[in-house]
Every structure is written in structure tokens, then in C-alpha cells.
PDB file of C-alpha atoms in Angstrom:
ATOM      1  CA  MET A 727     109.252 157.081  63.438  1.00  0.00           C
ATOM      2  CA  ALA A 728     106.644 157.024  60.658  1.00  0.00           C
ATOM      3  CA  VAL A 729     109.104 158.648  58.215  1.00  0.00           C
ATOM      4  CA  ARG A 730     111.817 156.199  59.274  1.00  0.00           C
ATOM      5  CA  SER A 731     109.509 153.248  58.625  1.00  0.00           C
ATOM      6  CA  LEU A 732     108.451 154.640  55.241  1.00  0.00           C
ATOM      7  CA  LEU A 733     112.010 155.118  54.017  1.00  0.00           C
ATOM      8  CA  LEU A 734     113.147 151.697  55.176  1.00  0.00           C
ATOM      9  CA  THR A 735     110.135 150.038  53.554  1.00  0.00           C
ATOM     10  CA  HIS A 736     111.078 151.370  50.131  1.00  0.00           C
ATOM     11  CA  LEU A 737     114.836 151.966  50.257  1.00  0.00           C
ATOM     12  CA  ASP A 738     115.953 148.873  52.154  1.00  0.00           C
ATOM     13  CA  VAL A 739     115.637 146.812  48.984  1.00  0.00           C
ATOM     14  CA  ASP A 740     116.773 143.560  50.622  1.00  0.00           C
ATOM     15  CA  PRO A 741     115.712 143.801  54.282  1.00  0.00           C
ATOM     16  CA  LYS A 742     117.036 140.314  55.053  1.00  0.00           C
ATOM     17  CA  THR A 743     120.583 141.196  54.079  1.00  0.00           C
ATOM     18  CA  SER A 744     122.802 144.076  55.137  1.00  0.00           C
ATOM     19  CA  ARG A 745     124.211 145.632  51.965  1.00  0.00           C
ATOM     20  CA  ALA A 746     126.081 148.861  51.323  1.00  0.00           C
ATOM     21  CA  ALA A 747     123.654 149.815  48.550  1.00  0.00           C
ATOM     22  CA  ASP A 748     120.587 149.484  50.788  1.00  0.00           C
ATOM     23  CA  LEU A 749     119.345 151.874  53.415  1.00  0.00           C
ATOM     24  CA  GLU A 750     119.736 149.800  56.576  1.00  0.00           C
ATOM     25  CA  PRO A 751     117.865 150.324  59.886  1.00  0.00           C
ATOM     26  CA  ALA A 752     121.085 151.355  61.652  1.00  0.00           C
ATOM     27  CA  GLU A 753     121.464 154.168  59.085  1.00  0.00           C
ATOM     28  CA  VAL A 754     118.180 155.904  59.955  1.00  0.00           C
ATOM     29  CA  GLY A 755     118.462 157.485  63.401  1.00  0.00           C
ATOM     30  CA  ILE A 756     116.257 159.752  65.509  1.00  0.00           C
ATOM     31  CA  VAL A 757     117.396 159.835  69.142  1.00  0.00           C
ATOM     32  CA  GLY A 758     121.031 160.716  69.850  1.00  0.00           C
ATOM     33  CA  ASP A 759     123.242 158.226  71.679  1.00  0.00           C
ATOM     34  CA  PRO A 760     123.833 158.664  75.465  1.00  0.00           C
ATOM     35  CA  ALA A 761     126.794 160.962  74.860  1.00  0.00           C
ATOM     36  CA  HIS A 762     124.728 163.302  72.699  1.00  0.00           C
ATOM     37  CA  ARG A 763     123.923 166.661  74.313  1.00  0.00           C
ATOM     38  CA  GLY A 764     121.972 169.465  72.688  1.00  0.00           C
ATOM     39  CA  GLY A 765     120.386 169.806  69.255  1.00  0.00           C
ATOM     40  CA  TYR A 766     117.272 168.373  67.681  1.00  0.00           C
ATOM     41  CA  HIS A 767     118.288 164.757  68.347  1.00  0.00           C
ATOM     42  CA  CYS A 768     117.681 165.428  72.060  1.00  0.00           C
ATOM     43  CA  GLY A 769     114.560 166.065  74.076  1.00  0.00           C
ATOM     44  CA  SER A 770     114.104 168.417  77.023  1.00  0.00           C
ATOM     45  CA  ASP A 771     116.120 166.160  79.333  1.00  0.00           C
ATOM     46  CA  ARG A 772     119.305 166.616  77.265  1.00  0.00           C
ATOM     47  CA  VAL A 773     119.183 170.113  75.774  1.00  0.00           C
ATOM     48  CA  VAL A 774     121.912 172.524  76.873  1.00  0.00           C
ATOM     49  CA  THR A 775     122.036 176.184  77.851  1.00  0.00           C
ATOM     50  CA  ASN A 776     121.205 178.401  74.859  1.00  0.00           C
ATOM     51  CA  ASP A 777     120.605 175.295  72.770  1.00  0.00           C
ATOM     52  CA  TYR A 778     120.048 176.449  69.182  1.00  0.00           C
ATOM     53  CA  SER A 779     117.338 173.816  68.780  1.00  0.00           C
ATOM     54  CA  VAL A 780     115.297 175.626  71.434  1.00  0.00           C
ATOM     55  CA  VAL A 781     116.160 179.319  71.642  1.00  0.00           C
ATOM     56  CA  GLU A 782     116.203 180.387  67.980  1.00  0.00           C
ATOM     57  CA  SER A 783     112.542 179.795  67.238  1.00  0.00           C
ATOM     58  CA  SER A 784     109.346 180.252  69.217  1.00  0.00           C
ATOM     59  CA  ARG A 785     108.125 177.081  67.499  1.00  0.00           C
ATOM     60  CA  ASP A 786     110.904 175.175  69.254  1.00  0.00           C
ATOM     61  CA  ARG A 787     110.531 176.912  72.623  1.00  0.00           C
ATOM     62  CA  THR A 788     106.804 176.219  72.833  1.00  0.00           C
ATOM     63  CA  GLY A 789     107.160 172.732  71.362  1.00  0.00           C
ATOM     64  CA  LEU A 790     109.934 171.399  73.590  1.00  0.00           C
ATOM     65  CA  THR A 791     109.123 167.964  75.023  1.00  0.00           C
ATOM     66  CA  LEU A 792     111.084 164.835  75.867  1.00  0.00           C
ATOM     67  CA  ASP A 793     110.877 163.862  72.189  1.00  0.00           C
ATOM     68  CA  ALA A 794     113.729 164.206  69.731  1.00  0.00           C
ATOM     69  CA  ALA A 795     112.880 166.226  66.612  1.00  0.00           C
ATOM     70  CA  ALA A 796     115.435 165.121  64.026  1.00  0.00           C
ATOM     71  CA  LEU A 797     116.073 162.353  61.517  1.00  0.00           C
ATOM     72  CA  ASP A 798     119.379 161.133  60.066  1.00  0.00           C
ATOM     73  CA  VAL A 799     119.320 159.230  56.760  1.00  0.00           C
ATOM     74  CA  GLY A 800     122.345 157.229  55.613  1.00  0.00           C
ATOM     75  CA  GLY A 801     123.629 156.261  52.179  1.00  0.00           C
ATOM     76  CA  PHE A 802     121.716 154.188  49.627  1.00  0.00           C
ATOM     77  CA  GLU A 803     121.619 153.481  45.917  1.00  0.00           C
ATOM     78  CA  VAL A 804     118.500 152.242  44.148  1.00  0.00           C
ATOM     79  CA  ARG A 805     117.511 151.856  40.495  1.00  0.00           C
ATOM     80  CA  SER A 806     114.058 153.054  39.501  1.00  0.00           C
ATOM     81  CA  GLY A 807     112.565 154.539  36.359  1.00  0.00           C
ATOM     82  CA  GLY A 808     115.744 153.891  34.436  1.00  0.00           C
ATOM     83  CA  ARG A 809     117.842 156.020  36.786  1.00  0.00           C
ATOM     84  CA  THR A 810     120.025 155.544  39.827  1.00  0.00           C
ATOM     85  CA  HIS A 811     118.930 157.395  42.956  1.00  0.00           C
ATOM     86  CA  THR A 812     121.289 158.067  45.849  1.00  0.00           C
ATOM     87  CA  LEU A 813     121.456 159.888  49.155  1.00  0.00           C
ATOM     88  CA  ALA A 814     122.892 162.924  47.348  1.00  0.00           C
ATOM     89  CA  SER A 815     120.033 163.151  44.817  1.00  0.00           C
ATOM     90  CA  PHE A 816     117.459 162.489  47.555  1.00  0.00           C
ATOM     91  CA  SER A 817     118.930 165.266  49.721  1.00  0.00           C
ATOM     92  CA  ALA A 818     119.077 167.741  46.839  1.00  0.00           C
ATOM     93  CA  TRP A 819     115.452 167.011  45.947  1.00  0.00           C
ATOM     94  CA  CYS A 820     114.280 167.536  49.545  1.00  0.00           C
ATOM     95  CA  MET A 821     116.325 170.736  49.857  1.00  0.00           C
ATOM     96  CA  GLY A 822     114.786 172.036  46.623  1.00  0.00           C
ATOM     97  CA  GLN A 823     111.288 171.410  47.941  1.00  0.00           C
ATOM     98  CA  CYS A 824     112.126 173.246  51.167  1.00  0.00           C
ATOM     99  CA  ALA A 825     113.666 176.171  49.277  1.00  0.00           C
ATOM    100  CA  ALA A 826     110.466 176.373  47.203  1.00  0.00           C
ATOM    101  CA  ASN A 827     108.456 176.429  50.464  1.00  0.00           C
ATOM    102  CA  ALA A 828     106.309 173.464  49.442  1.00  0.00           C
ATOM    103  CA  ALA A 829     103.399 173.029  51.825  1.00  0.00           C
ATOM    104  CA  ASP A 830     104.614 169.682  53.146  1.00  0.00           C
ATOM    105  CA  THR A 831     108.061 171.085  54.088  1.00  0.00           C
ATOM    106  CA  ARG A 832     107.029 173.864  56.445  1.00  0.00           C
ATOM    107  CA  ASP A 833     107.680 171.843  59.604  1.00  0.00           C
ATOM    108  CA  ILE A 834     111.311 171.280  58.544  1.00  0.00           C
ATOM    109  CA  ARG A 835     113.775 173.661  60.214  1.00  0.00           C
ATOM    110  CA  GLU A 836     116.947 172.580  58.419  1.00  0.00           C
ATOM    111  CA  ILE A 837     118.639 170.008  56.182  1.00  0.00           C
ATOM    112  CA  ILE A 838     122.379 169.343  56.509  1.00  0.00           C
ATOM    113  CA  TYR A 839     123.647 167.339  53.538  1.00  0.00           C
ATOM    114  CA  SER A 840     126.323 166.816  50.920  1.00  0.00           C
ATOM    115  CA  PRO A 841     125.559 167.189  47.211  1.00  0.00           C
ATOM    116  CA  ASP A 842     128.689 165.277  46.191  1.00  0.00           C
ATOM    117  CA  GLY A 843     130.028 163.363  49.197  1.00  0.00           C
ATOM    118  CA  LYS A 844     132.719 166.025  49.689  1.00  0.00           C
ATOM    119  CA  THR A 845     131.166 169.411  50.419  1.00  0.00           C
ATOM    120  CA  VAL A 846     128.757 169.824  53.330  1.00  0.00           C
ATOM    121  CA  LYS A 847     125.879 172.271  52.909  1.00  0.00           C
ATOM    122  CA  ARG A 848     123.035 173.386  55.136  1.00  0.00           C
ATOM    123  CA  TRP A 849     119.615 174.705  54.196  1.00  0.00           C
ATOM    124  CA  ASP A 850     118.253 176.613  57.197  1.00  0.00           C
ATOM    125  CA  ARG A 851     114.713 177.971  57.135  1.00  0.00           C
ATOM    126  CA  LEU A 852     115.761 180.613  59.665  1.00  0.00           C
ATOM    127  CA  GLY A 853     118.848 181.572  57.664  1.00  0.00           C
ATOM    128  CA  LYS A 854     121.206 181.128  60.615  1.00  0.00           C
ATOM    129  CA  ARG A 855     123.760 178.645  59.225  1.00  0.00           C
ATOM    130  CA  THR A 856     125.067 177.359  55.889  1.00  0.00           C
ATOM    131  CA  THR A 857     127.233 174.319  56.684  1.00  0.00           C
ATOM    132  CA  GLY A 858     127.803 171.421  59.102  1.00  0.00           C
ATOM    133  CA  ASP A 859     130.439 168.941  60.219  1.00  0.00           C
ATOM    134  CA  ASP A 860     132.071 166.352  57.957  1.00  0.00           C
ATOM    135  CA  SER A 861     129.871 163.473  59.148  1.00  0.00           C
ATOM    136  CA  HIS A 862     127.170 164.880  56.866  1.00  0.00           C
ATOM    137  CA  ARG A 863     129.184 163.804  53.845  1.00  0.00           C
ATOM    138  CA  TRP A 864     127.728 160.317  54.324  1.00  0.00           C
ATOM    139  CA  HIS A 865     124.443 161.053  56.067  1.00  0.00           C
ATOM    140  CA  THR A 866     121.752 163.729  55.748  1.00  0.00           C
ATOM    141  CA  HIS A 867     120.231 165.409  58.780  1.00  0.00           C
ATOM    142  CA  PHE A 868     116.646 166.706  58.957  1.00  0.00           C
ATOM    143  CA  SER A 869     115.544 168.933  61.861  1.00  0.00           C
ATOM    144  CA  PHE A 870     111.834 169.431  62.486  1.00  0.00           C
ATOM    145  CA  PHE A 871     110.364 172.322  64.455  1.00  0.00           C
ATOM    146  CA  ARG A 872     109.558 170.919  67.850  1.00  0.00           C
ATOM    147  CA  ASP A 873     105.956 172.150  67.896  1.00  0.00           C
ATOM    148  CA  ALA A 874     105.233 169.929  64.878  1.00  0.00           C
ATOM    149  CA  ILE A 875     106.479 166.862  66.757  1.00  0.00           C
ATOM    150  CA  LYS A 876     104.601 167.893  69.893  1.00  0.00           C
ATOM    151  CA  ALA A 877     101.402 168.185  67.830  1.00  0.00           C
ATOM    152  CA  GLY A 878     102.012 164.773  66.271  1.00  0.00           C
ATOM    153  CA  ARG A 879     101.733 166.047  62.707  1.00  0.00           C
ATOM    154  CA  ASP A 880     102.420 163.471  60.009  1.00  0.00           C
ATOM    155  CA  GLN A 881     105.787 164.267  58.379  1.00  0.00           C
ATOM    156  CA  ARG A 882     105.530 161.585  55.686  1.00  0.00           C
ATOM    157  CA  PRO A 883     103.929 163.555  52.806  1.00  0.00           C
ATOM    158  CA  LEU A 884     107.217 165.107  51.602  1.00  0.00           C
ATOM    159  CA  PHE A 885     108.988 161.737  51.660  1.00  0.00           C
ATOM    160  CA  ARG A 886     106.085 159.960  49.993  1.00  0.00           C
ATOM    161  CA  ARG A 887     106.270 162.542  47.226  1.00  0.00           C
ATOM    162  CA  TYR A 888     109.963 161.800  46.770  1.00  0.00           C
ATOM    163  CA  LEU A 889     109.373 158.050  46.570  1.00  0.00           C
ATOM    164  CA  SER A 890     106.521 158.631  44.144  1.00  0.00           C
ATOM    165  CA  SER A 891     108.638 160.976  41.985  1.00  0.00           C
ATOM    166  CA  ILE A 892     111.287 158.299  41.461  1.00  0.00           C
ATOM    167  CA  GLY A 893     108.741 155.548  40.819  1.00  0.00           C
ATOM    168  CA  LEU A 894     109.040 153.545  44.033  1.00  0.00           C
ATOM    169  CA  LEU A 895     105.608 154.487  45.317  1.00  0.00           C
ATOM    170  CA  GLU A 896     102.713 154.398  42.882  1.00  0.00           C
ATOM    171  CA  ASP A 897     100.030 155.411  45.338  1.00  0.00           C
ATOM    172  CA  ASP A 898     101.257 157.947  47.867  1.00  0.00           C
ATOM    173  CA  MET A 899      98.012 158.243  49.809  1.00  0.00           C
ATOM    174  CA  THR A 900      97.581 156.855  53.297  1.00  0.00           C
ATOM    175  CA  PRO A 901      94.581 154.645  54.197  1.00  0.00           C
ATOM    176  CA  GLU A 902      93.108 157.652  56.004  1.00  0.00           C
ATOM    177  CA  GLU A 903      93.414 159.760  52.842  1.00  0.00           C
ATOM    178  CA  HIS A 904      91.796 157.006  50.772  1.00  0.00           C
ATOM    179  CA  LYS A 905      88.871 156.925  53.183  1.00  0.00           C
ATOM    180  CA  TRP A 906      88.566 160.711  53.044  1.00  0.00           C
ATOM    181  CA  LEU A 907      88.623 160.691  49.221  1.00  0.00           C
ATOM    182  CA  ALA A 908      85.969 157.986  49.086  1.00  0.00           C
ATOM    183  CA  THR A 909      83.716 160.047  51.351  1.00  0.00           C
ATOM    184  CA  ILE A 910      84.161 163.140  49.186  1.00  0.00           C
ATOM    185  CA  HIS A 911      83.405 161.126  46.045  1.00  0.00           C
ATOM    186  CA  LYS A 912      80.248 159.689  47.575  1.00  0.00           C
ATOM    187  CA  ASN A 913      79.013 163.094  48.684  1.00  0.00           C
ATOM    188  CA  LEU A 914      79.632 164.620  45.277  1.00  0.00           C
ATOM    189  CA  THR A 915      77.858 161.857  43.384  1.00  0.00           C
ATOM    190  CA  VAL A 916      74.761 161.460  45.597  1.00  0.00           C
ATOM    191  CA  LEU A 917      72.943 164.773  45.231  1.00  0.00           C
ATOM    192  CA  ASP A 918      69.378 163.586  45.817  1.00  0.00           C
ATOM    193  CA  GLY A 919      69.009 164.794  49.404  1.00  0.00           C
ATOM    194  CA  ARG A 920      70.215 161.643  51.166  1.00  0.00           C
ATOM    195  CA  ASN A 921      73.268 163.371  52.632  1.00  0.00           C
ATOM    196  CA  PRO A 922      74.142 166.932  53.765  1.00  0.00           C
ATOM    197  CA  ILE A 923      75.719 167.963  50.445  1.00  0.00           C
ATOM    198  CA  GLY A 924      72.727 166.608  48.552  1.00  0.00           C
ATOM    199  CA  GLN A 925      70.402 168.563  50.837  1.00  0.00           C
ATOM    200  CA  VAL A 926      72.338 171.764  50.171  1.00  0.00           C
ATOM    201  CA  TYR A 927      72.121 171.089  46.435  1.00  0.00           C
ATOM    202  CA  LEU A 928      68.353 170.638  46.608  1.00  0.00           C
ATOM    203  CA  ARG A 929      67.914 173.817  48.646  1.00  0.00           C
ATOM    204  CA  LEU A 930      69.940 175.784  46.090  1.00  0.00           C
ATOM    205  CA  ALA A 931      67.983 174.267  43.240  1.00  0.00           C
ATOM    206  CA  GLU A 932      64.640 175.109  44.845  1.00  0.00           C
ATOM    207  CA  GLY A 933      65.669 178.542  46.115  1.00  0.00           C
ATOM    208  CA  ARG A 934      65.346 177.754  49.825  1.00  0.00           C
ATOM    209  CA  ASP A 935      67.646 178.573  52.750  1.00  0.00           C
ATOM    210  CA  ASP A 936      68.681 176.092  55.452  1.00  0.00           C
ATOM    211  CA  THR A 937      65.385 176.695  57.303  1.00  0.00           C
ATOM    212  CA  GLY A 938      63.341 175.874  54.205  1.00  0.00           C
ATOM    213  CA  ALA A 939      62.168 179.462  53.667  1.00  0.00           C
ATOM    214  CA  PRO A 940      62.169 180.854  50.108  1.00  0.00           C
ATOM    215  CA  VAL A 941      65.201 182.937  49.151  1.00  0.00           C
ATOM    216  CA  THR A 942      64.520 186.076  47.131  1.00  0.00           C
ATOM    217  CA  GLY A 943      66.761 188.684  45.591  1.00  0.00           C
ATOM    218  CA  HIS A 944      69.003 186.454  43.509  1.00  0.00           C
ATOM    219  CA  PRO A 945      68.491 183.707  40.901  1.00  0.00           C
ATOM    220  CA  ASN A 946      68.364 180.036  41.749  1.00  0.00           C
ATOM    221  CA  LEU A 947      68.051 176.957  39.595  1.00  0.00           C
ATOM    222  CA  LYS A 948      64.267 176.953  39.938  1.00  0.00           C
ATOM    223  CA  SER A 949      63.841 180.592  38.898  1.00  0.00           C
ATOM    224  CA  LEU A 950      66.325 180.213  36.050  1.00  0.00           C
ATOM    225  CA  GLY A 951      64.372 177.203  34.804  1.00  0.00           C
ATOM    226  CA  LEU A 952      61.125 179.194  34.805  1.00  0.00           C
ATOM    227  CA  GLN A 953      62.799 182.040  32.919  1.00  0.00           C
ATOM    228  CA  LEU A 954      64.140 179.648  30.286  1.00  0.00           C
ATOM    229  CA  THR A 955      60.679 178.111  29.840  1.00  0.00           C
ATOM    230  CA  ALA A 956      59.110 181.557  29.375  1.00  0.00           C
ATOM    231  CA  LEU A 957      61.793 182.504  26.859  1.00  0.00           C
ATOM    232  CA  GLN A 958      61.235 179.316  24.864  1.00  0.00           C
ATOM    233  CA  THR A 959      57.475 179.981  24.773  1.00  0.00           C
ATOM    234  CA  ALA A 960      58.021 183.531  23.535  1.00  0.00           C
ATOM    235  CA  LEU A 961      60.410 182.403  20.821  1.00  0.00           C
ATOM    236  CA  SER A 962      57.974 179.736  19.651  1.00  0.00           C
ATOM    237  CA  SER A 963      55.203 182.354  19.386  1.00  0.00           C
ATOM    238  CA  LEU A 964      57.355 184.794  17.440  1.00  0.00           C
ATOM    239  CA  SER A 965      58.632 182.155  15.036  1.00  0.00           C
ATOM    240  CA  GLY A 966      55.176 181.923  13.333  1.00  0.00           C
ATOM    241  CA  ARG A 967      54.736 185.649  12.726  1.00  0.00           C
ATOM    242  CA  ASP A 968      55.439 187.664   9.541  1.00  0.00           C
ATOM    243  CA  PHE A 969      57.493 190.695  10.499  1.00  0.00           C
ATOM    244  CA  THR A 970      57.400 192.296   6.987  1.00  0.00           C
ATOM    245  CA  ASP A 971      55.739 195.770   7.125  1.00  0.00           C
ATOM    246  CA  GLU A 972      54.751 196.400   3.494  1.00  0.00           C
ATOM    247  CA  PRO A 973      53.160 199.844   4.045  1.00  0.00           C
ATOM    248  CA  ALA A 974      56.310 201.075   5.753  1.00  0.00           C
ATOM    249  CA  ILE A 975      58.406 199.789   2.869  1.00  0.00           C
ATOM    250  CA  VAL A 976      56.169 201.600   0.310  1.00  0.00           C
ATOM    251  CA  ARG A 977      56.306 204.825   2.305  1.00  0.00           C
ATOM    252  CA  GLY A 978      60.062 204.603   2.445  1.00  0.00           C
ATOM    253  CA  VAL A 979      60.333 204.069  -1.292  1.00  0.00           C
ATOM    254  CA  LEU A 980      57.916 206.885  -2.210  1.00  0.00           C
ATOM    255  CA  ALA A 981      59.622 209.352   0.119  1.00  0.00           C
ATOM    256  CA  GLY A 982      62.678 209.235  -2.105  1.00  0.00           C
ATOM    257  CA  LEU A 983      60.815 209.714  -5.454  1.00  0.00           C
ATOM    258  CA  THR A 984      59.730 212.882  -7.309  1.00  0.00           C
ATOM    259  CA  PRO A 985      56.365 213.038  -9.141  1.00  0.00           C
ATOM    260  CA  GLU A 986      58.234 212.747 -12.413  1.00  0.00           C
ATOM    261  CA  LYS A 987      59.987 209.571 -11.290  1.00  0.00           C
ATOM    262  CA  ILE A 988      56.736 208.104 -10.033  1.00  0.00           C
ATOM    263  CA  ALA A 989      55.009 208.836 -13.376  1.00  0.00           C
ATOM    264  CA  ALA A 990      57.919 207.380 -15.300  1.00  0.00           C
ATOM    265  CA  ALA A 991      57.743 204.201 -13.188  1.00  0.00           C
ATOM    266  CA  ILE A 992      54.053 203.551 -13.994  1.00  0.00           C
ATOM    267  CA  PRO A 993      53.580 201.256 -17.018  1.00  0.00           C
ATOM    268  CA  PRO A 994      51.513 202.845 -19.884  1.00  0.00           C
ATOM    269  CA  THR A 995      48.827 200.190 -19.475  1.00  0.00           C
ATOM    270  CA  MET A 996      48.254 201.318 -15.880  1.00  0.00           C
ATOM    271  CA  ALA A 997      48.637 205.083 -16.377  1.00  0.00           C
ATOM    272  CA  LYS A 998      44.930 205.760 -17.142  1.00  0.00           C
ATOM    273  CA  GLN A 999      43.831 203.608 -14.198  1.00  0.00           C
ATOM    274  CA  VAL A1000      46.130 205.538 -11.865  1.00  0.00           C
ATOM    275  CA  VAL A1001      44.864 208.921 -13.189  1.00  0.00           C
ATOM    276  CA  ASP A1002      41.222 207.851 -12.768  1.00  0.00           C
ATOM    277  CA  GLU A1003      41.886 206.602  -9.221  1.00  0.00           C
ATOM    278  CA  LEU A1004      43.647 209.801  -8.246  1.00  0.00           C
ATOM    279  CA  ALA A1005      40.780 211.902  -9.738  1.00  0.00           C
ATOM    280  CA  ARG A1006      38.254 209.906  -7.767  1.00  0.00           C
ATOM    281  CA  ARG A1007      40.145 210.354  -4.500  1.00  0.00           C
ATOM    282  CA  LEU A1008      40.549 214.127  -5.093  1.00  0.00           C
ATOM    283  CA  ALA A1009      36.852 214.528  -5.833  1.00  0.00           C
ATOM    284  CA  ALA A1010      35.941 212.686  -2.654  1.00  0.00           C
TER     285      ALA A1010
END
């Protein structure tokens, strides 16, 4: 019923007038008429022996209730985003999402549709069938696994995505989803300990567990901060030091020189001073 209401809200362009181009209420059906027996349009009071909508899947057997589990969508034609959208393009889009196993399609058992108003095709998640009767040339049938209907799961997300993709629905979130998003945003932006997420953040920052006891064995924001402070102090201390080791440089140079090269490198004005100094050191 929620999917039916969603589609009519956006595809019944002129709800006050019945027009061929619009999707009219009489074109979106769920429960089969009194003569209908068997299939997903019927609940437990009207299924038949070996009904395919019950026996072929454990999801249907365990989910069988008085509720119908199918939706028929009739023809429409709407202009949006500079393009014309019809039942055929809508059906092909939904089938493509199911074939890709999109998360919001996994409660859909089958889609019976026509891509051109002539040929009838069937996408079946269980791979049992590939076609349907000629009535599906002008309407598209969706079957939902019965356990999804029994559980009351919202089946609108796929159809909201379609309406959003063609530009008829700018915001495809429900009020409940808006409320959920607002809560998440609040929790992620208030990290000062006034809510549970903020308290977790503070415990991680201070290196405490949920009892308040210190956590050892792995870094936390507090320990990393102390390490950074110590590193900055060490770098500041080293930045003022002269790391040039002149004696080591002299030793390295002399190790590669012969006495002749050393003598040749001494200026004549210093030669006598060097000889006298060497004589003094040898005498000592």
C-alpha cells in the first residue's frame, strides 16, 4: 500500500482528472478480484494446491498470511528531466536493479513486464520462468516474497530511487530517515562527553576503557601527544648544537697523505715553525 501511494503521488500528474497519460488509482492493484485464485495477489484464504507463490520458496511458505504480496502498475507517460518516462522504461529500470541484486530489490521475487508493449518478459529471482500472459503488455507485475510482507518491511526504497533518478523526487528520504540522519549528525559533531559517542571519544583520547581504567599496550591520543611533545623538545635542543667534528675531519685528511705531500702542503713561512714544534714534541 505504501508503494502504491508513492507511485500515485508522483505519477498521477493530474489526480483530479482521469487521463490516459497518468497513472490512475484503478491501474495500481494489490489484491486480486473475487474470481482470482492462486498467486501472489492472493492471501492464504485463496491460494491453491501447489501454488507457485507458496511452494517454490521457503520465504513464501514461512511468510504466508492473509495478505496479498504483489503489485500491478499500469501505463503512464510523464515528462521529467527533458525526457519522457513510461511504464516500459520504468519496468526495464526496475528489472535492471533486480538483475544487479541491488540491496533494495532483494524482497522482490519476480517482475513480469513488456519492454515494448508487444513482447512479455519475466525476471524471476528463482530462475523458474521467463514469460507471462499477454495482459502484461499493458501492466507490470511485481511479486514480493511473502516473508517480507509478513515482516512489514518497507518496499518503497527501490521505487523512491526510480522517482529520484528521473527527477520527480528530489529528496528520497522518509521522515524517519531524516530523523535518523539528524541524530547521527548530532552525535558526530558533539564530542565533548555530553552523549555516548562523545564519551567514547574522550575515553579513547585519554586512554581509558569503558570502566575508566587506564588502557596499556597500544597508543592513544594522550600518549601520542606526549610523544610528540618529547620529540619537539629534543629537536629544539639539537637545533642549537654544532655537529662539525674538526679533529675527525683532520684525521681523515691526514690518513690519505704521505709525508712528502704533507711537507709540500706546508707554506715556506710555516715550515720552520712546524719543524721546531715537531722537534719539541719528540724531545718531550
